Each structure stands twice: as structure tokens, then as C-alpha cells.
Amino acid sequence: MKVQGEITRGTTNPNRLRRVDRWIAWWCGRALRDAAEPLVVDLGYGATPITAVELRARLARVRPDVRVTGLEIDPARVAAAQPAADPPGLTFARGGFELAGLRPVVVRAFNVLRQYDESAVPGAWTTVTAALAPGGWLVEGTCDELGRLGSWVALPAGSAVPATLTLAAKLATLESPATFAERLPKALIHRNVPGEPVHDLLRALDDAWRHAAPLAVFGPRQRWLDTVSRLHASGWPVLDTRHRWRLGELTVPWPGTRH
């Protein structure tokens, strides 16, 4: 099977993907619990295997027998990751968007497509979601180097269109929701211009953040909770609840348009 994709920079850090991992455990938890074969792919794990190791540990809380396979195009990275393997729970192999012929329930592809041209995104989405197990999910996005700010989309099996967009931040370091623009998924980063839904979303979120400024005296979490409440009250559909907001998250339908 031909490997599809390009070698990326591969930079990563321990704990960088904790926010998206936590969200995957929540959003994809039922799919993992119901799966006959609880296989998850960490697509493009990078120069070190740490993100795959962490993903396996976090998802084991949802499904103790979960299996994670880290895929990389660069054979040298696959070889370097082998000492971290713990078969059958954690393995590493060479592969790209074709997923090396695997049929996972979940694929996490983070900080991968950001390094591609925007025109490559739809094809990559289509290829990955076509290979998912029924009921599976592709979670694709990006975050900053320390994992304090990020965003991602979730696509169901067989779909070329995301179902959701999630924004997530460490609230203690969030200066303004406008900074999410720096870490939007590749499909949206050039769409943050007037007239585009994601631009409207970020502007509405930033307006709500400013109106919630008086609550900053009670801490960044209270300000964020009020911000998302205001956004929802103004008519924006919000798919998660206050419990998720407390974690610095916000999940809306793709691409964040009003119903």
C-alpha cells in the first residue's frame, strides 16, 4: 500500500496534546467503549513517540484494552519509537493518510495538516475518514508549542465535512479569544476574514469576553464561563455544557454558523 503524505517537521513536547486528548476521551468515549476493536491511530506523532504514549495512557481510562498505533512517514522516526512500544497496547508503524490499511475507531492528527497547503486538506480528510471503522472519528487540529492554546475539528467516518469545531485554552494564560486565530485548523486559518463564519464566531466570542471583563476579579475561569454563556445566549449554538467550559473548552457545530 502506497504511503500518502509528506514528512513534516515532527516537533513536539511532552503533555502538549493533553487538551485534545481529554476532549477525545469525552467526545469519542462512547465509540471507544462500543468498539469491538478499540484501535486508535496517532497520525504523524513526530520525532519522538511521547504523544502516542500519553494518548494510550489517557484513553485507557475510558477503555482499558485500547490499542494505539503511532504512524509516521519517516522510517527513521518509526525505528526511533520502537523502544517505547508496548505491544499490543502501543505500537508504531510506517503510514500516512491511508492509515497503513488499519481500521481505527479514532484518528488523532495534530499539527500535521498545518504544514500542508490548504488545498490538501479536503483530500486528506476524505482519505482518513474513508478508512475509519463505522462510528469512528477523525480529530484534526493544531496547538501552540506548550499546548496552552489550540483548536480542532471532528469528522465522522465516511464524511468529508467536519461535524464540530472546538476551541480550547489554558484560561490562566488566555489574553483574549482573538488569539485563537493564530491556532485555527488549516482549513480555517485563511478564512478568518469578514464575511466568513469563523470570523463572525471569533468576533462574537471576543465581544462576549470584553463584556465579561468585570468577572475577571473572580479569576479567568469565571470570566470564560460568563463569556460562553453570553455567546450562547446571543444565538450561537453550543454543543458542550458548563462542565466542559470550565476546562477552557468551547465546541460548536462546523463552521460555527447560527441555526
PDB file of N, CA, C and O in Angstrom, residues 174-199:
ATOM      1  N   LEU A 174      -4.876  32.936  28.846  1.00  0.00           N
ATOM      2  CA  LEU A 174      -5.656  33.429  27.711  1.00  0.00           C
ATOM      3  C   LEU A 174      -5.842  34.941  27.822  1.00  0.00           C
ATOM      4  O   LEU A 174      -6.534  35.429  28.702  1.00  0.00           O
ATOM      5  N   GLU A 175      -5.217  35.677  26.909  1.00  0.00           N
ATOM      6  CA  GLU A 175      -5.347  37.128  26.919  1.00  0.00           C
ATOM      7  C   GLU A 175      -6.655  37.576  26.286  1.00  0.00           C
ATOM      8  O   GLU A 175      -7.286  38.527  26.755  1.00  0.00           O
ATOM      9  N   SER A 176      -7.054  36.883  25.230  1.00  0.00           N
ATOM     10  CA  SER A 176      -8.275  37.219  24.512  1.00  0.00           C
ATOM     11  C   SER A 176      -8.629  36.073  23.586  1.00  0.00           C
ATOM     12  O   SER A 176      -7.728  35.425  23.023  1.00  0.00           O
ATOM     13  N   PRO A 177      -9.913  35.781  23.376  1.00  0.00           N
ATOM     14  CA  PRO A 177     -10.291  34.749  22.406  1.00  0.00           C
ATOM     15  C   PRO A 177      -9.796  35.045  20.997  1.00  0.00           C
ATOM     16  O   PRO A 177      -9.723  34.125  20.173  1.00  0.00           O
ATOM     17  N   ALA A 178      -9.457  36.286  20.712  1.00  0.00           N
ATOM     18  CA  ALA A 178      -8.928  36.626  19.384  1.00  0.00           C
ATOM     19  C   ALA A 178      -7.651  35.858  19.080  1.00  0.00           C
ATOM     20  O   ALA A 178      -7.320  35.623  17.909  1.00  0.00           O
ATOM     21  N   THR A 179      -6.922  35.426  20.117  1.00  0.00           N
ATOM     22  CA  THR A 179      -5.676  34.704  19.894  1.00  0.00           C
ATOM     23  C   THR A 179      -5.904  33.308  19.317  1.00  0.00           C
ATOM     24  O   THR A 179      -4.960  32.696  18.809  1.00  0.00           O
ATOM     25  N   PHE A 180      -7.145  32.809  19.382  1.00  0.00           N
ATOM     26  CA  PHE A 180      -7.425  31.522  18.751  1.00  0.00           C
ATOM     27  C   PHE A 180      -7.154  31.572  17.250  1.00  0.00           C
ATOM     28  O   PHE A 180      -6.906  30.535  16.624  1.00  0.00           O
ATOM     29  N   ALA A 181      -7.224  32.759  16.688  1.00  0.00           N
ATOM     30  CA  ALA A 181      -6.991  32.905  15.243  1.00  0.00           C
ATOM     31  C   ALA A 181      -5.613  32.387  14.849  1.00  0.00           C
ATOM     32  O   ALA A 181      -5.423  31.907  13.722  1.00  0.00           O
ATOM     33  N   GLU A 182      -4.649  32.461  15.763  1.00  0.00           N
ATOM     34  CA  GLU A 182      -3.293  32.010  15.473  1.00  0.00           C
ATOM     35  C   GLU A 182      -3.188  30.497  15.359  1.00  0.00           C
ATOM     36  O   GLU A 182      -2.236  29.976  14.776  1.00  0.00           O
ATOM     37  N   ARG A 183      -4.153  29.784  15.950  1.00  0.00           N
ATOM     38  CA  ARG A 183      -4.058  28.318  16.015  1.00  0.00           C
ATOM     39  C   ARG A 183      -5.292  27.623  15.457  1.00  0.00           C
ATOM     40  O   ARG A 183      -5.635  26.524  15.905  1.00  0.00           O
ATOM     41  N   LEU A 184      -5.948  28.248  14.511  1.00  0.00           N
ATOM     42  CA  LEU A 184      -7.066  27.598  13.858  1.00  0.00           C
ATOM     43  C   LEU A 184      -6.585  26.427  13.000  1.00  0.00           C
ATOM     44  O   LEU A 184      -5.448  26.438  12.518  1.00  0.00           O
ATOM     45  N   PRO A 185      -7.425  25.427  12.781  1.00  0.00           N
ATOM     46  CA  PRO A 185      -7.053  24.353  11.848  1.00  0.00           C
ATOM     47  C   PRO A 185      -6.752  24.929  10.470  1.00  0.00           C
ATOM     48  O   PRO A 185      -7.239  26.003  10.111  1.00  0.00           O
ATOM     49  N   LYS A 186      -5.969  24.202   9.704  1.00  0.00           N
ATOM     50  CA  LYS A 186      -5.533  24.692   8.404  1.00  0.00           C
ATOM     51  C   LYS A 186      -6.698  25.088   7.512  1.00  0.00           C
ATOM     52  O   LYS A 186      -6.622  26.079   6.765  1.00  0.00           O
ATOM     53  N   ALA A 187      -7.806  24.368   7.599  1.00  0.00           N
ATOM     54  CA  ALA A 187      -8.960  24.660   6.746  1.00  0.00           C
ATOM     55  C   ALA A 187      -9.603  26.004   7.065  1.00  0.00           C
ATOM     56  O   ALA A 187     -10.358  26.536   6.251  1.00  0.00           O
ATOM     57  N   LEU A 188      -9.310  26.556   8.240  1.00  0.00           N
ATOM     58  CA  LEU A 188      -9.956  27.800   8.671  1.00  0.00           C
ATOM     59  C   LEU A 188      -9.006  28.984   8.802  1.00  0.00           C
ATOM     60  O   LEU A 188      -9.453  30.120   8.827  1.00  0.00           O
ATOM     61  N   ILE A 189      -7.719  28.724   8.905  1.00  0.00           N
ATOM     62  CA  ILE A 189      -6.801  29.793   9.276  1.00  0.00           C
ATOM     63  C   ILE A 189      -6.801  30.939   8.268  1.00  0.00           C
ATOM     64  O   ILE A 189      -6.611  32.102   8.635  1.00  0.00           O
ATOM     65  N   HIS A 190      -7.057  30.632   6.996  1.00  0.00           N
ATOM     66  CA  HIS A 190      -7.117  31.691   5.991  1.00  0.00           C
ATOM     67  C   HIS A 190      -8.540  32.172   5.753  1.00  0.00           C
ATOM     68  O   HIS A 190      -8.764  33.035   4.898  1.00  0.00           O
ATOM     69  N   ARG A 191      -9.474  31.619   6.508  1.00  0.00           N
ATOM     70  CA  ARG A 191     -10.883  32.012   6.381  1.00  0.00           C
ATOM     71  C   ARG A 191     -11.292  33.031   7.438  1.00  0.00           C
ATOM     72  O   ARG A 191     -12.448  33.470   7.458  1.00  0.00           O
ATOM     73  N   ASN A 192     -10.364  33.402   8.273  1.00  0.00           N
ATOM     74  CA  ASN A 192     -10.688  34.351   9.336  1.00  0.00           C
ATOM     75  C   ASN A 192     -10.680  35.787   8.799  1.00  0.00           C
ATOM     76  O   ASN A 192      -9.836  36.608   9.150  1.00  0.00           O
ATOM     77  N   VAL A 193     -11.633  36.057   7.925  1.00  0.00           N
ATOM     78  CA  VAL A 193     -11.787  37.374   7.304  1.00  0.00           C
ATOM     79  C   VAL A 193     -13.264  37.740   7.329  1.00  0.00           C
ATOM     80  O   VAL A 193     -14.131  36.859   7.413  1.00  0.00           O
ATOM     81  N   PRO A 194     -13.592  39.029   7.289  1.00  0.00           N
ATOM     82  CA  PRO A 194     -15.001  39.441   7.325  1.00  0.00           C
ATOM     83  C   PRO A 194     -15.839  38.709   6.276  1.00  0.00           C
ATOM     84  O   PRO A 194     -15.413  38.529   5.132  1.00  0.00           O
ATOM     85  N   GLY A 195     -17.018  38.282   6.708  1.00  0.00           N
ATOM     86  CA  GLY A 195     -17.912  37.556   5.822  1.00  0.00           C
ATOM     87  C   GLY A 195     -17.845  36.052   5.973  1.00  0.00           C
ATOM     88  O   GLY A 195     -18.736  35.337   5.510  1.00  0.00           O
ATOM     89  N   GLU A 196     -16.790  35.555   6.638  1.00  0.00           N
ATOM     90  CA  GLU A 196     -16.659  34.123   6.867  1.00  0.00           C
ATOM     91  C   GLU A 196     -17.201  33.763   8.258  1.00  0.00           C
ATOM     92  O   GLU A 196     -17.007  34.512   9.220  1.00  0.00           O
ATOM     93  N   PRO A 197     -17.877  32.619   8.394  1.00  0.00           N
ATOM     94  CA  PRO A 197     -18.466  32.240   9.684  1.00  0.00           C
ATOM     95  C   PRO A 197     -17.473  32.179  10.836  1.00  0.00           C
ATOM     96  O   PRO A 197     -17.795  32.580  11.959  1.00  0.00           O
ATOM     97  N   VAL A 198     -16.257  31.687  10.582  1.00  0.00           N
ATOM     98  CA  VAL A 198     -15.311  31.588  11.690  1.00  0.00           C
ATOM     99  C   VAL A 198     -14.893  32.974  12.174  1.00  0.00           C
ATOM    100  O   VAL A 198     -14.651  33.180  13.377  1.00  0.00           O
ATOM    101  N   HIS A 199     -14.841  33.931  11.280  1.00  0.00           N
ATOM    102  CA  HIS A 199     -14.534  35.303  11.683  1.00  0.00           C
ATOM    103  C   HIS A 199     -15.659  35.849  12.560  1.00  0.00           C
ATOM    104  O   HIS A 199     -15.403  36.497  13.595  1.00  0.00           O
TER     105      HIS A 199
END
